């Protein structure tokens, strides 16, 4: 709509009365902002009270629901990494952290991200902070019957402070991870990676082979696989059995696959299982 180059005072006063800001009127009518401000003073029209969006409101305007309950970030992203970022009142925020606070009503502890599989999802129901993620993994660990993690790692770090869990519930020492990374960066010769948990130590000494068998690469005691962890000898058969079945074996756990020293969890049998197998044989071939 073409506006006369020099709008009359009445046009400006009309818009002032409608509650528009000086800046908006100046732009709209192509007039000087100073003139608008002078007319506002002369007519005692109060300044427009700015009603900026809250952090959460601004966050919401930059999200878009995606199938599966996910929430896509359609706002700003960091140039190099593509990580969602949000600017609010001169400060930068993580949209995932804002989502966390919306859901939990408290600031996140540590790095916030979603574990739902949708890349950089910012759905409040899908994001978690470090503490929440660790708690979920601890539950998974308990469900898998892996037991409580050790009090100390093999280097003596307190696991109450430095203990963490992998997505599958395996325990590891965060401090050792940091130290190992640092050692790698400075090119120090790396020893065998330090195990933070018994199952970790077990995993570091196994190698899958063909046929689904798992080869024991650790030490032996009287030609039986043996694993020394935190000054105690453990049976790799028992560990493998527990990892696979989620329970301790009754009696001895031994491979039933015919491959000597196989530590594939699915190939191990304990006493009740052996008895069942034997009675099955008896039933088929006669006792
Ligand atoms: Zn999601
Ligand atoms: Zn450690
Ligand atoms: Zn086997």
Short mmCIF file of C-alpha atoms and ligand atoms in Angstrom, two decimals:
data_model
loop_
_atom_site.label_atom_id
_atom_site.label_comp_id
_atom_site.label_asym_id
_atom_site.label_seq_id
_atom_site.Cartn_x
_atom_site.Cartn_y
_atom_site.Cartn_z
CA UNK A 1 0.00 0.00 0.00
CA UNK A 2 1.69 3.23 -1.09
CA UNK A 3 2.03 5.65 1.79
CA UNK A 4 2.36 9.40 1.28
CA UNK A 5 6.02 10.32 1.79
CA UNK A 6 5.07 12.62 4.58
CA UNK A 7 2.27 11.11 6.54
CA UNK A 8 0.15 13.60 8.52
CA UNK A 9 0.39 13.68 12.32
CA UNK A 10 -3.15 12.30 12.48
CA UNK A 11 -2.06 9.05 10.77
CA UNK A 12 0.81 8.63 13.23
CA UNK A 13 -1.40 9.41 16.23
CA UNK A 14 -3.99 6.90 15.01
CA UNK A 15 -1.40 4.13 14.95
CA UNK A 16 0.01 5.24 18.32
CA UNK A 17 -3.51 4.90 19.68
CA UNK A 18 -3.71 1.39 18.22
CA UNK A 19 -0.71 0.41 20.38
CA UNK A 20 2.00 0.10 17.75
CA UNK A 21 5.64 0.76 18.65
CA UNK A 22 7.56 3.83 17.39
CA UNK A 23 9.74 1.63 15.27
CA UNK A 24 6.82 -0.17 13.68
CA UNK A 25 5.00 3.08 12.89
CA UNK A 26 8.16 4.65 11.46
CA UNK A 27 8.61 1.67 9.16
CA UNK A 28 4.96 1.47 8.21
CA UNK A 29 4.47 5.15 7.39
CA UNK A 30 8.04 5.89 6.21
CA UNK A 31 8.41 8.65 8.75
CA UNK A 32 11.19 9.63 11.14
CA UNK A 33 11.19 7.65 14.41
CA UNK A 34 12.08 10.83 16.33
CA UNK A 35 8.92 12.46 15.05
CA UNK A 36 6.82 9.52 16.17
CA UNK A 37 8.45 9.62 19.62
CA UNK A 38 7.76 13.38 19.90
CA UNK A 39 4.09 12.91 19.03
CA UNK A 40 3.85 10.08 21.57
CA UNK A 41 5.21 12.40 24.30
CA UNK A 42 2.98 15.30 23.27
CA UNK A 43 -0.12 13.09 23.40
CA UNK A 44 1.01 11.25 26.57
CA UNK A 45 0.66 7.87 24.94
CA UNK A 46 2.62 5.31 27.00
CA UNK A 47 5.40 3.27 25.40
CA UNK A 48 4.49 -0.14 24.12
CA UNK A 49 5.40 -2.70 26.74
CA UNK A 50 7.41 -5.34 24.98
CA UNK A 51 6.11 -8.85 25.59
CA UNK A 52 9.01 -11.01 24.53
CA UNK A 53 8.62 -14.76 24.29
CA UNK A 54 9.84 -16.78 27.22
CA UNK A 55 12.71 -19.19 26.64
CA UNK A 56 10.26 -22.09 26.39
CA UNK A 57 7.94 -20.20 24.02
CA UNK A 58 10.80 -19.35 21.70
CA UNK A 59 11.98 -22.98 21.87
CA UNK A 60 8.48 -24.19 20.93
CA UNK A 61 8.31 -21.95 17.85
CA UNK A 62 11.43 -23.65 16.51
CA UNK A 63 10.36 -27.26 16.87
CA UNK A 64 8.34 -29.47 14.56
CA UNK A 65 6.67 -32.77 15.50
CA UNK A 66 7.87 -35.78 13.54
CA UNK A 67 6.19 -39.18 13.23
CA UNK A 68 6.99 -41.43 16.17
CA UNK A 69 6.66 -38.73 18.80
CA UNK A 70 9.99 -37.16 17.92
CA UNK A 71 10.59 -33.43 17.73
CA UNK A 72 12.76 -31.92 15.04
CA UNK A 73 14.74 -28.76 15.68
CA UNK A 74 14.08 -26.30 12.84
CA UNK A 75 15.97 -23.41 14.45
CA UNK A 76 19.59 -22.41 14.36
CA UNK A 77 22.43 -24.93 14.25
CA UNK A 78 26.14 -24.69 14.94
CA UNK A 79 27.87 -24.22 11.60
CA UNK A 80 30.58 -26.84 11.94
CA UNK A 81 28.83 -29.63 13.84
CA UNK A 82 25.19 -29.04 12.85
CA UNK A 83 24.27 -29.30 16.53
CA UNK A 84 21.02 -27.47 17.37
CA UNK A 85 21.58 -24.21 19.23
CA UNK A 86 19.21 -21.55 20.39
CA UNK A 87 19.96 -17.91 21.04
CA UNK A 88 17.91 -16.23 23.72
CA UNK A 89 18.64 -12.80 25.21
CA UNK A 90 22.25 -12.75 24.03
CA UNK A 91 23.00 -16.21 25.42
CA UNK A 92 23.22 -19.62 23.75
CA UNK A 93 21.17 -22.59 24.88
CA UNK A 94 21.06 -26.26 23.97
CA UNK A 95 17.51 -26.98 22.69
CA UNK A 96 17.82 -30.53 24.10
CA UNK A 97 18.68 -29.09 27.53
CA UNK A 98 15.66 -26.74 27.32
CA UNK A 99 13.51 -29.78 26.46
CA UNK A 100 14.90 -31.59 29.51
CA UNK A 101 14.04 -28.68 31.78
CA UNK A 102 10.51 -28.48 30.36
CA UNK A 103 10.01 -32.16 31.21
CA UNK A 104 11.77 -32.35 34.58
CA UNK A 105 11.40 -28.82 35.93
CA UNK A 106 15.06 -28.69 36.88
CA UNK A 107 18.27 -27.94 35.01
CA UNK A 108 20.00 -30.90 33.42
CA UNK A 109 23.17 -32.35 34.92
CA UNK A 110 25.74 -32.92 32.24
CA UNK A 111 25.27 -33.37 28.52
CA UNK A 112 21.66 -33.76 27.33
CA UNK A 113 20.72 -35.85 24.34
CA UNK A 114 18.01 -38.22 23.17
CA UNK A 115 18.47 -42.00 23.25
CA UNK A 116 15.44 -42.57 20.96
CA UNK A 117 17.39 -43.10 17.74
CA UNK A 118 16.01 -40.03 15.95
CA UNK A 119 19.03 -37.84 15.21
CA UNK A 120 19.17 -34.77 17.49
CA UNK A 121 15.60 -35.26 18.68
CA UNK A 122 14.48 -32.55 21.11
CA UNK A 123 11.27 -34.21 22.34
CA UNK A 124 11.07 -33.59 26.12
CA UNK A 125 10.02 -37.23 26.62
CA UNK A 126 13.05 -38.51 24.68
CA UNK A 127 15.92 -36.46 26.05
CA UNK A 128 17.91 -37.35 29.12
CA UNK A 129 20.85 -35.91 30.98
CA UNK A 130 23.96 -37.81 32.01
CA UNK A 131 22.49 -38.80 35.39
CA UNK A 132 19.22 -40.00 33.83
CA UNK A 133 21.01 -42.00 31.14
CA UNK A 134 23.24 -43.69 33.70
CA UNK A 135 20.22 -44.54 35.85
CA UNK A 136 18.44 -46.13 32.86
CA UNK A 137 21.55 -48.16 32.04
CA UNK A 138 21.94 -49.25 35.65
CA UNK A 139 18.36 -50.60 35.50
CA UNK A 140 19.17 -52.44 32.27
CA UNK A 141 22.23 -53.92 33.95
CA UNK A 142 20.11 -55.18 36.85
CA UNK A 143 17.58 -56.66 34.40
CA UNK A 144 20.39 -58.52 32.66
CA UNK A 145 21.45 -59.96 36.01
CA UNK A 146 24.97 -58.55 35.83
CA UNK A 147 25.07 -57.72 39.53
CA UNK A 148 26.49 -54.71 41.28
CA UNK A 149 29.63 -53.22 39.75
CA UNK A 150 32.88 -53.33 41.73
CA UNK A 151 33.67 -50.68 44.33
CA UNK A 152 37.01 -49.96 42.70
CA UNK A 153 38.46 -50.33 39.20
CA UNK A 154 41.71 -52.19 38.61
CA UNK A 155 43.61 -48.92 39.14
CA UNK A 156 41.87 -48.29 42.44
CA UNK A 157 39.53 -45.47 41.38
CA UNK A 158 36.36 -45.26 43.42
CA UNK A 159 33.50 -46.44 41.23
CA UNK A 160 30.95 -44.58 43.35
CA UNK A 161 32.55 -41.48 41.83
CA UNK A 162 33.92 -42.63 38.47
CA UNK A 163 31.77 -45.65 37.64
CA UNK A 164 29.67 -45.36 34.46
CA UNK A 165 27.64 -47.71 32.29
CA UNK A 166 27.70 -48.46 28.57
CA UNK A 167 24.33 -48.52 26.74
CA UNK A 168 24.22 -52.33 27.27
CA UNK A 169 24.75 -51.97 31.03
CA UNK A 170 28.44 -52.93 31.05
CA UNK A 171 30.33 -51.04 33.75
CA UNK A 172 33.42 -48.98 33.00
CA UNK A 173 35.61 -46.48 34.82
CA UNK A 174 35.27 -42.96 33.44
CA UNK A 175 38.57 -41.88 35.02
CA UNK A 176 40.47 -44.74 33.35
CA UNK A 177 38.84 -43.86 30.03
CA UNK A 178 40.03 -40.26 30.35
CA UNK A 179 43.54 -41.36 31.38
CA UNK A 180 43.77 -43.86 28.52
CA UNK A 181 42.65 -41.22 26.02
CA UNK A 182 45.23 -38.80 27.35
CA UNK A 183 47.96 -41.43 27.16
CA UNK A 184 46.96 -42.15 23.56
CA UNK A 185 47.04 -38.48 22.63
CA UNK A 186 50.55 -38.10 23.95
CA UNK A 187 51.65 -41.18 22.07
CA UNK A 188 52.56 -43.20 25.14
CA UNK A 189 52.69 -46.92 24.46
CA UNK A 190 49.33 -48.27 25.52
CA UNK A 191 49.16 -51.39 27.65
CA UNK A 192 46.28 -53.79 27.44
CA UNK A 193 43.25 -51.60 28.15
CA UNK A 194 42.38 -51.59 31.82
CA UNK A 195 39.17 -53.35 32.69
CA UNK A 196 36.79 -51.59 35.04
CA UNK A 197 34.60 -54.58 35.71
CA UNK A 198 34.86 -58.34 35.69
CA UNK A 199 32.77 -58.68 32.52
CA UNK A 200 34.91 -55.98 30.91
CA UNK A 201 38.06 -57.93 31.78
CA UNK A 202 36.42 -61.07 30.39
CA UNK A 203 35.51 -59.35 27.12
CA UNK A 204 39.06 -58.06 26.62
CA UNK A 205 40.31 -61.67 26.65
CA UNK A 206 37.89 -63.27 24.22
CA UNK A 207 37.83 -63.56 20.46
CA UNK A 208 34.81 -64.79 18.48
CA UNK A 209 35.68 -67.53 15.98
CA UNK A 210 33.72 -69.32 13.27
CA UNK A 211 30.81 -71.53 14.24
CA UNK A 212 29.71 -69.14 16.97
CA UNK A 213 32.49 -70.32 19.27
CA UNK A 214 34.41 -67.83 21.38
CA UNK A 215 38.12 -68.33 21.90
CA UNK A 216 39.67 -67.62 25.31
CA UNK A 217 42.86 -65.54 24.84
CA UNK A 218 43.56 -65.06 28.56
CA UNK A 219 45.53 -67.21 30.92
CA UNK A 220 44.98 -70.80 32.01
CA UNK A 221 45.16 -72.56 35.32
CA UNK A 222 45.75 -76.34 35.08
CA UNK A 223 44.74 -76.07 31.41
CA UNK A 224 41.42 -74.47 32.38
CA UNK A 225 40.67 -70.85 31.38
CA UNK A 226 41.22 -68.58 34.34
CA UNK A 227 40.77 -64.86 34.84
CA UNK A 228 42.46 -62.97 37.66
CA UNK A 229 40.61 -59.76 38.46
CA UNK A 230 41.28 -57.61 41.50
CA UNK A 231 43.34 -60.30 43.21
CA UNK A 232 40.69 -62.99 42.80
CA UNK A 233 40.64 -65.89 40.32
CA UNK A 234 37.44 -66.26 38.34
CA UNK A 235 36.18 -68.90 35.95
CA UNK A 236 35.61 -67.40 32.47
CA UNK A 237 33.05 -70.17 31.92
CA UNK A 238 30.99 -68.92 34.85
CA UNK A 239 31.24 -65.30 33.69
CA UNK A 240 30.20 -66.20 30.14
CA UNK A 241 27.34 -68.31 31.46
CA UNK A 242 26.10 -65.48 33.67
CA UNK A 243 26.37 -62.90 30.86
CA UNK A 244 24.32 -65.13 28.58
CA UNK A 245 21.73 -66.56 30.98
CA UNK A 246 21.49 -63.72 33.47
CA UNK A 247 21.97 -66.14 36.38
CA UNK A 248 24.81 -67.97 38.09
CA UNK A 249 25.42 -71.53 36.93
CA UNK A 250 24.61 -74.38 39.29
CA UNK A 251 27.68 -76.51 39.76
CA UNK A 252 30.33 -76.30 37.05
CA UNK A 253 29.73 -74.45 33.79
CA UNK A 254 31.46 -76.18 30.87
CA UNK A 255 31.28 -75.93 27.08
CA UNK A 256 28.94 -78.50 25.54
CA UNK A 257 29.83 -77.65 21.92
CA UNK A 258 32.90 -79.88 21.64
CA UNK A 259 35.27 -76.97 21.05
CA UNK A 260 37.89 -77.02 23.81
CA UNK A 261 37.90 -73.92 26.03
CA UNK A 262 35.00 -72.29 24.19
CA UNK A 263 33.56 -69.44 26.26
CA UNK A 264 30.52 -68.68 24.07
CA UNK A 265 27.71 -68.12 26.57
CA UNK A 266 25.22 -70.08 24.47
CA UNK A 267 27.61 -73.07 24.30
CA UNK A 268 27.98 -73.45 28.05
CA UNK A 269 25.96 -75.76 30.25
CA UNK A 270 25.69 -76.04 34.01
CA UNK A 271 24.81 -79.18 35.95
CA UNK A 272 20.99 -79.07 35.61
CA UNK A 273 21.34 -78.43 31.87
CA UNK A 274 23.78 -81.32 31.49
CA UNK A 275 21.41 -83.59 33.39
CA UNK A 276 18.57 -82.61 31.07
CA UNK A 277 20.75 -83.25 28.02
CA UNK A 278 21.81 -86.64 29.42
CA UNK A 279 18.27 -87.78 30.18
CA UNK A 280 17.31 -86.72 26.66
CA UNK A 281 20.08 -88.92 25.29
CA UNK A 282 18.96 -91.74 27.55
CA UNK A 283 15.41 -91.37 26.31
CA UNK A 284 16.55 -91.53 22.69
CA UNK A 285 19.33 -94.11 22.88
CA UNK A 286 18.31 -96.04 25.97
CA UNK A 287 20.03 -95.83 29.33
ZN1 LIG B 1 12.85 -38.83 19.73
ZN1 LIG B 2 39.72 -46.36 36.98
ZN1 LIG B 3 31.53 -73.28 21.32
#
